[in-house]
């Protein structure tokens, strides 16, 4: 009887062990599944949910869309910062262009403005604070500080003088600022946009400031691509370095027109049919009436 009792207990113990082993296996599989799902979501977030089937199928990446081709022989030092990529012109002491992706979350950041204007000591030809002092021109951000309110490092880097051009106050606090605010609104609506902006250096430079002889542009451009809208769309802007007659809307042009003015090639990674279609359009009224779903 004792032997039978112990045998029964042994069988029950083995059953419990098997059950515990099965439960452990299920828990391990579930944990692995959760890890895979979280990893997938992290990748999706890093790609900013590339929802547009056309561009996804074409294998176009954000990095490729940020590539801008400038005329051969243009002085350029490529600078990689946390939130922006800059083609810096060491002879003009200003950027050729600044490009960045602005996502919905980034556009709605709440980090305070740092105002730590300074040169980048690692960049040859970078302007100095003294160049702007008493010049009559403001240190005009190309990537605005408000687009970097999601991260302290990005915020601080937005105040590097490699991201600045001499701007007349009427532009810096006028139509240029209005366009920057509009871009954040578009990023919030479309989940992410790509912005390329800078001076138009094909114009004759007639004014320089400071001991560094920082070039003062006569005009500025901005192009905006919404790659995840359906269909994708783009628009350009050209503004004089001063008061903009008619404001932001009057400055709207097609991306083709910006390319003609600058000699640059934007968004060349797009399939040719899409690039030709969206870069020929200037539909400011359509952009201005967009609303988040």
PDB file of C-alpha atoms in Angstrom:
ATOM      1  CA  UNK A   1       0.000   0.000   0.000  1.00  0.00           C
ATOM      2  CA  UNK A   2       2.827   2.384   0.862  1.00  0.00           C
ATOM      3  CA  UNK A   3       4.578   1.585  -2.394  1.00  0.00           C
ATOM      4  CA  UNK A   4       1.387   2.240  -4.343  1.00  0.00           C
ATOM      5  CA  UNK A   5       0.825   5.496  -2.485  1.00  0.00           C
ATOM      6  CA  UNK A   6       4.350   6.709  -3.194  1.00  0.00           C
ATOM      7  CA  UNK A   7       4.042   5.644  -6.855  1.00  0.00           C
ATOM      8  CA  UNK A   8       0.842   7.641  -7.159  1.00  0.00           C
ATOM      9  CA  UNK A   9       2.506  10.648  -5.605  1.00  0.00           C
ATOM     10  CA  UNK A  10       5.447  10.257  -7.998  1.00  0.00           C
ATOM     11  CA  UNK A  11       3.094  10.201 -10.996  1.00  0.00           C
ATOM     12  CA  UNK A  12       1.310  13.310  -9.742  1.00  0.00           C
ATOM     13  CA  UNK A  13       4.662  15.011  -9.205  1.00  0.00           C
ATOM     14  CA  UNK A  14       5.759  14.176 -12.751  1.00  0.00           C
ATOM     15  CA  UNK A  15       2.456  15.515 -14.094  1.00  0.00           C
ATOM     16  CA  UNK A  16       2.930  18.743 -12.146  1.00  0.00           C
ATOM     17  CA  UNK A  17       6.469  19.042 -13.462  1.00  0.00           C
ATOM     18  CA  UNK A  18       5.275  18.484 -17.014  1.00  0.00           C
ATOM     19  CA  UNK A  19       2.546  21.070 -16.514  1.00  0.00           C
ATOM     20  CA  UNK A  20       5.034  23.563 -15.089  1.00  0.00           C
ATOM     21  CA  UNK A  21       7.413  22.828 -17.958  1.00  0.00           C
ATOM     22  CA  UNK A  22       4.612  23.375 -20.478  1.00  0.00           C
ATOM     23  CA  UNK A  23       3.587  26.629 -18.770  1.00  0.00           C
ATOM     24  CA  UNK A  24       7.215  27.792 -18.752  1.00  0.00           C
ATOM     25  CA  UNK A  25       7.495  27.028 -22.475  1.00  0.00           C
ATOM     26  CA  UNK A  26       4.301  28.939 -23.210  1.00  0.00           C
ATOM     27  CA  UNK A  27       5.508  31.903 -21.141  1.00  0.00           C
ATOM     28  CA  UNK A  28       8.884  31.837 -22.924  1.00  0.00           C
ATOM     29  CA  UNK A  29       7.212  31.735 -26.350  1.00  0.00           C
ATOM     30  CA  UNK A  30       4.851  34.558 -25.362  1.00  0.00           C
ATOM     31  CA  UNK A  31       7.780  36.640 -24.096  1.00  0.00           C
ATOM     32  CA  UNK A  32       9.666  36.032 -27.338  1.00  0.00           C
ATOM     33  CA  UNK A  33       6.607  37.030 -29.329  1.00  0.00           C
ATOM     34  CA  UNK A  34       6.296  40.241 -27.327  1.00  0.00           C
ATOM     35  CA  UNK A  35       9.977  41.027 -27.919  1.00  0.00           C
ATOM     36  CA  UNK A  36       9.571  40.456 -31.671  1.00  0.00           C
ATOM     37  CA  UNK A  37       6.462  42.661 -31.765  1.00  0.00           C
ATOM     38  CA  UNK A  38       8.175  45.447 -29.829  1.00  0.00           C
ATOM     39  CA  UNK A  39      11.234  45.218 -32.070  1.00  0.00           C
ATOM     40  CA  UNK A  40       9.020  45.389 -35.154  1.00  0.00           C
ATOM     41  CA  UNK A  41       7.221  48.408 -33.777  1.00  0.00           C
ATOM     42  CA  UNK A  42      10.525  50.084 -32.959  1.00  0.00           C
ATOM     43  CA  UNK A  43      11.681  49.587 -36.551  1.00  0.00           C
ATOM     44  CA  UNK A  44       8.353  50.878 -37.797  1.00  0.00           C
ATOM     45  CA  UNK A  45       8.685  53.945 -35.588  1.00  0.00           C
ATOM     46  CA  UNK A  46      12.226  54.542 -36.783  1.00  0.00           C
ATOM     47  CA  UNK A  47      10.926  54.423 -40.349  1.00  0.00           C
ATOM     48  CA  UNK A  48       8.021  56.675 -39.329  1.00  0.00           C
ATOM     49  CA  UNK A  49       5.395  54.235 -40.555  1.00  0.00           C
ATOM     50  CA  UNK A  50       6.058  54.365 -44.272  1.00  0.00           C
ATOM     51  CA  UNK A  51       2.414  54.012 -45.170  1.00  0.00           C
ATOM     52  CA  UNK A  52       2.639  55.075 -48.795  1.00  0.00           C
ATOM     53  CA  UNK A  53       2.608  51.851 -50.776  1.00  0.00           C
ATOM     54  CA  UNK A  54       4.166  53.380 -53.880  1.00  0.00           C
ATOM     55  CA  UNK A  55       7.308  54.634 -52.172  1.00  0.00           C
ATOM     56  CA  UNK A  56       7.606  51.581 -49.939  1.00  0.00           C
ATOM     57  CA  UNK A  57       7.364  49.261 -52.932  1.00  0.00           C
ATOM     58  CA  UNK A  58      10.009  51.332 -54.706  1.00  0.00           C
ATOM     59  CA  UNK A  59      12.332  50.871 -51.725  1.00  0.00           C
ATOM     60  CA  UNK A  60      12.810  54.607 -51.185  1.00  0.00           C
ATOM     61  CA  UNK A  61      14.232  55.476 -47.754  1.00  0.00           C
ATOM     62  CA  UNK A  62      14.146  58.687 -45.760  1.00  0.00           C
ATOM     63  CA  UNK A  63      17.926  59.039 -46.104  1.00  0.00           C
ATOM     64  CA  UNK A  64      17.626  58.777 -49.875  1.00  0.00           C
ATOM     65  CA  UNK A  65      14.863  61.378 -49.965  1.00  0.00           C
ATOM     66  CA  UNK A  66      17.063  63.737 -47.928  1.00  0.00           C
ATOM     67  CA  UNK A  67      19.865  63.577 -50.488  1.00  0.00           C
ATOM     68  CA  UNK A  68      20.232  66.831 -52.432  1.00  0.00           C
ATOM     69  CA  UNK A  69      22.464  67.089 -55.488  1.00  0.00           C
ATOM     70  CA  UNK A  70      24.284  70.415 -55.830  1.00  0.00           C
ATOM     71  CA  UNK A  71      26.293  71.691 -58.825  1.00  0.00           C
ATOM     72  CA  UNK A  72      29.713  70.142 -59.257  1.00  0.00           C
ATOM     73  CA  UNK A  73      32.456  72.332 -57.839  1.00  0.00           C
ATOM     74  CA  UNK A  74      30.269  73.951 -55.173  1.00  0.00           C
ATOM     75  CA  UNK A  75      32.337  74.187 -51.952  1.00  0.00           C
ATOM     76  CA  UNK A  76      30.666  71.825 -49.502  1.00  0.00           C
ATOM     77  CA  UNK A  77      31.456  70.166 -46.199  1.00  0.00           C
ATOM     78  CA  UNK A  78      28.775  67.690 -45.157  1.00  0.00           C
ATOM     79  CA  UNK A  79      27.873  67.985 -41.483  1.00  0.00           C
ATOM     80  CA  UNK A  80      25.786  65.398 -39.646  1.00  0.00           C
ATOM     81  CA  UNK A  81      23.952  66.646 -36.575  1.00  0.00           C
ATOM     82  CA  UNK A  82      21.331  64.873 -34.500  1.00  0.00           C
ATOM     83  CA  UNK A  83      18.310  66.405 -36.217  1.00  0.00           C
ATOM     84  CA  UNK A  84      19.692  67.886 -39.431  1.00  0.00           C
ATOM     85  CA  UNK A  85      22.183  67.387 -42.240  1.00  0.00           C
ATOM     86  CA  UNK A  86      24.030  70.434 -43.552  1.00  0.00           C
ATOM     87  CA  UNK A  87      25.985  71.082 -46.719  1.00  0.00           C
ATOM     88  CA  UNK A  88      28.205  73.886 -45.427  1.00  0.00           C
ATOM     89  CA  UNK A  89      29.959  76.335 -47.740  1.00  0.00           C
ATOM     90  CA  UNK A  90      33.274  77.290 -46.068  1.00  0.00           C
ATOM     91  CA  UNK A  91      33.941  80.052 -48.604  1.00  0.00           C
ATOM     92  CA  UNK A  92      30.582  81.773 -48.097  1.00  0.00           C
ATOM     93  CA  UNK A  93      30.549  80.861 -44.348  1.00  0.00           C
ATOM     94  CA  UNK A  94      26.900  79.821 -44.598  1.00  0.00           C
ATOM     95  CA  UNK A  95      25.150  76.570 -45.528  1.00  0.00           C
ATOM     96  CA  UNK A  96      24.432  75.619 -49.125  1.00  0.00           C
ATOM     97  CA  UNK A  97      21.380  73.875 -47.705  1.00  0.00           C
ATOM     98  CA  UNK A  98      20.025  72.253 -44.554  1.00  0.00           C
ATOM     99  CA  UNK A  99      17.794  69.173 -44.712  1.00  0.00           C
ATOM    100  CA  UNK A 100      15.825  67.290 -42.069  1.00  0.00           C
ATOM    101  CA  UNK A 101      12.822  65.072 -41.551  1.00  0.00           C
ATOM    102  CA  UNK A 102      10.177  66.510 -39.253  1.00  0.00           C
ATOM    103  CA  UNK A 103       7.785  64.016 -37.699  1.00  0.00           C
ATOM    104  CA  UNK A 104       4.497  64.605 -35.920  1.00  0.00           C
ATOM    105  CA  UNK A 105       6.016  63.887 -32.501  1.00  0.00           C
ATOM    106  CA  UNK A 106       8.976  66.188 -33.173  1.00  0.00           C
ATOM    107  CA  UNK A 107       6.707  68.986 -34.367  1.00  0.00           C
ATOM    108  CA  UNK A 108       4.864  68.790 -31.049  1.00  0.00           C
ATOM    109  CA  UNK A 109       7.911  68.795 -28.757  1.00  0.00           C
ATOM    110  CA  UNK A 110       7.843  70.927 -25.627  1.00  0.00           C
ATOM    111  CA  UNK A 111      11.518  71.508 -24.817  1.00  0.00           C
ATOM    112  CA  UNK A 112      12.329  75.177 -24.093  1.00  0.00           C
ATOM    113  CA  UNK A 113      14.415  77.204 -26.523  1.00  0.00           C
ATOM    114  CA  UNK A 114      18.115  77.167 -25.577  1.00  0.00           C
ATOM    115  CA  UNK A 115      19.368  80.362 -27.318  1.00  0.00           C
ATOM    116  CA  UNK A 116      22.979  79.184 -27.068  1.00  0.00           C
ATOM    117  CA  UNK A 117      24.191  80.739 -30.341  1.00  0.00           C
ATOM    118  CA  UNK A 118      27.790  79.729 -31.040  1.00  0.00           C
ATOM    119  CA  UNK A 119      30.164  78.694 -33.821  1.00  0.00           C
ATOM    120  CA  UNK A 120      30.960  75.056 -34.458  1.00  0.00           C
ATOM    121  CA  UNK A 121      34.653  74.797 -33.548  1.00  0.00           C
ATOM    122  CA  UNK A 122      35.085  71.681 -35.678  1.00  0.00           C
ATOM    123  CA  UNK A 123      34.011  73.363 -38.921  1.00  0.00           C
ATOM    124  CA  UNK A 124      36.518  75.324 -40.969  1.00  0.00           C
ATOM    125  CA  UNK A 125      35.043  78.586 -42.239  1.00  0.00           C
ATOM    126  CA  UNK A 126      32.252  78.736 -39.668  1.00  0.00           C
ATOM    127  CA  UNK A 127      31.066  82.276 -38.944  1.00  0.00           C
ATOM    128  CA  UNK A 128      31.726  83.854 -35.551  1.00  0.00           C
ATOM    129  CA  UNK A 129      29.294  85.642 -33.251  1.00  0.00           C
ATOM    130  CA  UNK A 130      31.269  88.844 -33.774  1.00  0.00           C
ATOM    131  CA  UNK A 131      30.501  88.713 -37.517  1.00  0.00           C
ATOM    132  CA  UNK A 132      26.817  89.342 -36.825  1.00  0.00           C
ATOM    133  CA  UNK A 133      27.318  91.893 -34.050  1.00  0.00           C
ATOM    134  CA  UNK A 134      26.355  95.362 -35.260  1.00  0.00           C
ATOM    135  CA  UNK A 135      25.824  94.107 -38.833  1.00  0.00           C
ATOM    136  CA  UNK A 136      22.149  94.982 -39.041  1.00  0.00           C
ATOM    137  CA  UNK A 137      21.348  91.346 -39.858  1.00  0.00           C
ATOM    138  CA  UNK A 138      19.904  88.640 -37.635  1.00  0.00           C
ATOM    139  CA  UNK A 139      21.191  85.103 -37.193  1.00  0.00           C
ATOM    140  CA  UNK A 140      18.501  83.417 -39.241  1.00  0.00           C
ATOM    141  CA  UNK A 141      17.937  79.731 -38.501  1.00  0.00           C
ATOM    142  CA  UNK A 142      17.658  77.452 -41.506  1.00  0.00           C
ATOM    143  CA  UNK A 143      16.309  74.569 -39.390  1.00  0.00           C
ATOM    144  CA  UNK A 144      14.228  76.437 -36.806  1.00  0.00           C
ATOM    145  CA  UNK A 145      14.791  75.793 -33.112  1.00  0.00           C
ATOM    146  CA  UNK A 146      11.094  74.960 -32.744  1.00  0.00           C
ATOM    147  CA  UNK A 147      11.637  71.900 -34.972  1.00  0.00           C
ATOM    148  CA  UNK A 148      14.185  70.630 -32.429  1.00  0.00           C
ATOM    149  CA  UNK A 149      12.005  70.868 -29.319  1.00  0.00           C
ATOM    150  CA  UNK A 150      11.954  67.080 -28.993  1.00  0.00           C
ATOM    151  CA  UNK A 151      15.568  66.707 -27.817  1.00  0.00           C
ATOM    152  CA  UNK A 152      18.066  68.823 -25.845  1.00  0.00           C
ATOM    153  CA  UNK A 153      21.030  67.979 -28.076  1.00  0.00           C
ATOM    154  CA  UNK A 154      19.095  68.721 -31.253  1.00  0.00           C
ATOM    155  CA  UNK A 155      17.881  71.986 -29.730  1.00  0.00           C
ATOM    156  CA  UNK A 156      21.409  73.068 -28.822  1.00  0.00           C
ATOM    157  CA  UNK A 157      22.797  72.136 -32.251  1.00  0.00           C
ATOM    158  CA  UNK A 158      20.123  74.209 -33.984  1.00  0.00           C
ATOM    159  CA  UNK A 159      21.877  77.293 -32.573  1.00  0.00           C
ATOM    160  CA  UNK A 160      25.218  76.488 -34.188  1.00  0.00           C
ATOM    161  CA  UNK A 161      26.214  79.182 -36.689  1.00  0.00           C
ATOM    162  CA  UNK A 162      26.595  76.497 -39.357  1.00  0.00           C
ATOM    163  CA  UNK A 163      22.772  76.498 -39.339  1.00  0.00           C
ATOM    164  CA  UNK A 164      22.548  80.290 -39.751  1.00  0.00           C
ATOM    165  CA  UNK A 165      22.425  82.856 -42.537  1.00  0.00           C
ATOM    166  CA  UNK A 166      22.292  86.653 -42.238  1.00  0.00           C
ATOM    167  CA  UNK A 167      18.618  87.582 -42.519  1.00  0.00           C
ATOM    168  CA  UNK A 168      16.758  90.867 -42.448  1.00  0.00           C
ATOM    169  CA  UNK A 169      14.450  91.004 -39.432  1.00  0.00           C
ATOM    170  CA  UNK A 170      11.392  91.604 -41.620  1.00  0.00           C
ATOM    171  CA  UNK A 171      11.939  88.175 -43.184  1.00  0.00           C
ATOM    172  CA  UNK A 172      13.128  86.324 -40.084  1.00  0.00           C
ATOM    173  CA  UNK A 173      10.128  87.395 -38.012  1.00  0.00           C
ATOM    174  CA  UNK A 174       7.733  87.649 -40.932  1.00  0.00           C
ATOM    175  CA  UNK A 175       6.920  85.280 -43.793  1.00  0.00           C
ATOM    176  CA  UNK A 176       9.874  83.003 -42.995  1.00  0.00           C
ATOM    177  CA  UNK A 177       8.581  82.398 -39.477  1.00  0.00           C
ATOM    178  CA  UNK A 178       5.041  81.893 -40.770  1.00  0.00           C
ATOM    179  CA  UNK A 179       6.288  79.236 -43.185  1.00  0.00           C
ATOM    180  CA  UNK A 180       8.185  77.467 -40.400  1.00  0.00           C
ATOM    181  CA  UNK A 181       4.999  77.335 -38.340  1.00  0.00           C
ATOM    182  CA  UNK A 182       3.056  76.059 -41.341  1.00  0.00           C
ATOM    183  CA  UNK A 183       5.601  73.263 -41.855  1.00  0.00           C
ATOM    184  CA  UNK A 184       5.067  72.061 -38.287  1.00  0.00           C
ATOM    185  CA  UNK A 185       1.347  72.005 -38.948  1.00  0.00           C
ATOM    186  CA  UNK A 186       1.906  69.950 -42.111  1.00  0.00           C
ATOM    187  CA  UNK A 187       4.123  67.491 -40.229  1.00  0.00           C
ATOM    188  CA  UNK A 188       1.374  67.057 -37.635  1.00  0.00           C
ATOM    189  CA  UNK A 189      -1.188  66.399 -40.374  1.00  0.00           C
ATOM    190  CA  UNK A 190       0.874  64.057 -42.545  1.00  0.00           C
ATOM    191  CA  UNK A 191       2.877  62.251 -39.803  1.00  0.00           C
ATOM    192  CA  UNK A 192       6.207  63.346 -41.337  1.00  0.00           C
ATOM    193  CA  UNK A 193       7.612  65.689 -43.954  1.00  0.00           C
ATOM    194  CA  UNK A 194      11.059  66.357 -45.389  1.00  0.00           C
ATOM    195  CA  UNK A 195      12.296  69.944 -45.547  1.00  0.00           C
ATOM    196  CA  UNK A 196      15.256  71.330 -47.489  1.00  0.00           C
ATOM    197  CA  UNK A 197      16.098  75.000 -47.101  1.00  0.00           C
ATOM    198  CA  UNK A 198      18.890  77.491 -47.593  1.00  0.00           C
ATOM    199  CA  UNK A 199      20.151  80.571 -49.423  1.00  0.00           C
ATOM    200  CA  UNK A 200      20.023  80.942 -53.197  1.00  0.00           C
ATOM    201  CA  UNK A 201      23.723  81.223 -53.976  1.00  0.00           C
ATOM    202  CA  UNK A 202      23.328  81.598 -57.736  1.00  0.00           C
ATOM    203  CA  UNK A 203      22.372  85.235 -57.044  1.00  0.00           C
ATOM    204  CA  UNK A 204      25.204  87.750 -57.087  1.00  0.00           C
ATOM    205  CA  UNK A 205      26.415  88.372 -53.536  1.00  0.00           C
ATOM    206  CA  UNK A 206      26.823  92.094 -52.957  1.00  0.00           C
ATOM    207  CA  UNK A 207      26.993  92.284 -49.177  1.00  0.00           C
ATOM    208  CA  UNK A 208      29.238  90.606 -46.616  1.00  0.00           C
ATOM    209  CA  UNK A 209      29.391  90.987 -42.846  1.00  0.00           C
ATOM    210  CA  UNK A 210      32.083  90.726 -40.188  1.00  0.00           C
ATOM    211  CA  UNK A 211      35.743  89.929 -40.262  1.00  0.00           C
ATOM    212  CA  UNK A 212      34.920  86.490 -41.706  1.00  0.00           C
ATOM    213  CA  UNK A 213      33.111  88.160 -44.627  1.00  0.00           C
ATOM    214  CA  UNK A 214      29.955  86.105 -44.206  1.00  0.00           C
ATOM    215  CA  UNK A 215      27.905  86.218 -47.415  1.00  0.00           C
ATOM    216  CA  UNK A 216      24.488  87.884 -47.201  1.00  0.00           C
ATOM    217  CA  UNK A 217      22.023  86.076 -49.521  1.00  0.00           C
ATOM    218  CA  UNK A 218      19.536  88.071 -51.568  1.00  0.00           C
ATOM    219  CA  UNK A 219      16.969  85.253 -51.526  1.00  0.00           C
ATOM    220  CA  UNK A 220      16.135  82.042 -49.672  1.00  0.00           C
ATOM    221  CA  UNK A 221      14.370  78.837 -50.685  1.00  0.00           C
ATOM    222  CA  UNK A 222      12.473  76.075 -48.962  1.00  0.00           C
ATOM    223  CA  UNK A 223      11.092  72.867 -50.444  1.00  0.00           C
ATOM    224  CA  UNK A 224       8.755  70.523 -48.591  1.00  0.00           C
ATOM    225  CA  UNK A 225       7.982  66.907 -49.438  1.00  0.00           C
ATOM    226  CA  UNK A 226       5.152  64.914 -47.875  1.00  0.00           C
ATOM    227  CA  UNK A 227       6.229  61.365 -48.768  1.00  0.00           C
ATOM    228  CA  UNK A 228       3.585  59.499 -46.770  1.00  0.00           C
ATOM    229  CA  UNK A 229       0.537  61.322 -48.056  1.00  0.00           C
ATOM    230  CA  UNK A 230      -1.523  59.527 -50.685  1.00  0.00           C
ATOM    231  CA  UNK A 231      -0.461  60.521 -53.262  1.00  0.00           C
ATOM    232  CA  UNK A 232       2.893  62.076 -52.246  1.00  0.00           C
ATOM    233  CA  UNK A 233       3.113  65.836 -52.778  1.00  0.00           C
ATOM    234  CA  UNK A 234       5.671  68.627 -52.678  1.00  0.00           C
ATOM    235  CA  UNK A 235       5.817  72.405 -52.793  1.00  0.00           C
ATOM    236  CA  UNK A 236       8.513  75.088 -52.906  1.00  0.00           C
ATOM    237  CA  UNK A 237       8.989  78.672 -51.723  1.00  0.00           C
ATOM    238  CA  UNK A 238      11.333  81.496 -52.727  1.00  0.00           C
ATOM    239  CA  UNK A 239      11.542  84.583 -50.520  1.00  0.00           C
ATOM    240  CA  UNK A 240      13.593  87.772 -50.757  1.00  0.00           C
ATOM    241  CA  UNK A 241      15.853  88.662 -47.831  1.00  0.00           C
ATOM    242  CA  UNK A 242      13.476  91.293 -46.533  1.00  0.00           C
ATOM    243  CA  UNK A 243       9.756  91.922 -46.394  1.00  0.00           C
ATOM    244  CA  UNK A 244       7.886  89.419 -48.561  1.00  0.00           C
ATOM    245  CA  UNK A 245       5.174  91.168 -50.621  1.00  0.00           C
ATOM    246  CA  UNK A 246       1.987  89.131 -50.354  1.00  0.00           C
ATOM    247  CA  UNK A 247       3.462  86.941 -47.625  1.00  0.00           C
ATOM    248  CA  UNK A 248       4.001  83.202 -47.608  1.00  0.00           C
ATOM    249  CA  UNK A 249       1.323  82.351 -50.162  1.00  0.00           C
ATOM    250  CA  UNK A 250       2.745  84.749 -52.743  1.00  0.00           C
ATOM    251  CA  UNK A 251       6.164  83.101 -52.308  1.00  0.00           C
ATOM    252  CA  UNK A 252       4.875  79.600 -53.126  1.00  0.00           C
ATOM    253  CA  UNK A 253       6.339  78.030 -56.277  1.00  0.00           C
ATOM    254  CA  UNK A 254       6.882  74.543 -57.657  1.00  0.00           C
ATOM    255  CA  UNK A 255       9.932  72.509 -56.683  1.00  0.00           C
ATOM    256  CA  UNK A 256      10.970  72.706 -60.346  1.00  0.00           C
ATOM    257  CA  UNK A 257      11.174  76.490 -60.012  1.00  0.00           C
ATOM    258  CA  UNK A 258      13.369  76.196 -56.916  1.00  0.00           C
ATOM    259  CA  UNK A 259      15.623  73.766 -58.773  1.00  0.00           C
ATOM    260  CA  UNK A 260      15.922  76.233 -61.660  1.00  0.00           C
ATOM    261  CA  UNK A 261      16.835  79.059 -59.253  1.00  0.00           C
ATOM    262  CA  UNK A 262      19.371  77.079 -57.203  1.00  0.00           C
ATOM    263  CA  UNK A 263      20.776  74.538 -59.632  1.00  0.00           C
ATOM    264  CA  UNK A 264      20.013  71.830 -57.053  1.00  0.00           C
ATOM    265  CA  UNK A 265      18.245  68.521 -57.640  1.00  0.00           C
ATOM    266  CA  UNK A 266      15.829  67.602 -54.845  1.00  0.00           C
ATOM    267  CA  UNK A 267      14.225  64.228 -54.087  1.00  0.00           C
ATOM    268  CA  UNK A 268      15.985  62.474 -56.970  1.00  0.00           C
ATOM    269  CA  UNK A 269      15.453  59.094 -55.266  1.00  0.00           C
ATOM    270  CA  UNK A 270      11.761  59.275 -56.110  1.00  0.00           C
ATOM    271  CA  UNK A 271      10.554  57.189 -59.045  1.00  0.00           C
ATOM    272  CA  UNK A 272      10.774  59.450 -62.109  1.00  0.00           C
ATOM    273  CA  UNK A 273       7.035  59.544 -62.774  1.00  0.00           C
ATOM    274  CA  UNK A 274       6.275  60.600 -59.193  1.00  0.00           C
ATOM    275  CA  UNK A 275       9.146  63.115 -59.086  1.00  0.00           C
ATOM    276  CA  UNK A 276       8.110  64.739 -62.361  1.00  0.00           C
ATOM    277  CA  UNK A 277       4.483  64.963 -61.262  1.00  0.00           C
ATOM    278  CA  UNK A 278       4.892  66.405 -57.771  1.00  0.00           C
ATOM    279  CA  UNK A 279       7.797  68.738 -58.550  1.00  0.00           C
ATOM    280  CA  UNK A 280       5.865  70.467 -61.320  1.00  0.00           C
ATOM    281  CA  UNK A 281       2.941  71.407 -59.066  1.00  0.00           C
ATOM    282  CA  UNK A 282       2.314  74.419 -56.882  1.00  0.00           C
ATOM    283  CA  UNK A 283      -0.945  73.817 -55.030  1.00  0.00           C
ATOM    284  CA  UNK A 284      -0.647  76.089 -52.013  1.00  0.00           C
ATOM    285  CA  UNK A 285      -4.433  76.247 -51.544  1.00  0.00           C
ATOM    286  CA  UNK A 286      -4.533  72.470 -51.219  1.00  0.00           C
ATOM    287  CA  UNK A 287      -1.733  72.464 -48.621  1.00  0.00           C
ATOM    288  CA  UNK A 288      -3.286  75.338 -46.694  1.00  0.00           C
ATOM    289  CA  UNK A 289      -6.642  73.582 -46.281  1.00  0.00           C
ATOM    290  CA  UNK A 290      -5.210  70.278 -45.022  1.00  0.00           C
ATOM    291  CA  UNK A 291      -6.572  68.988 -41.718  1.00  0.00           C
ATOM    292  CA  UNK A 292      -5.495  66.120 -39.513  1.00  0.00           C
ATOM    293  CA  UNK A 293      -7.850  63.157 -39.767  1.00  0.00           C
TER     294      UNK A 293
END
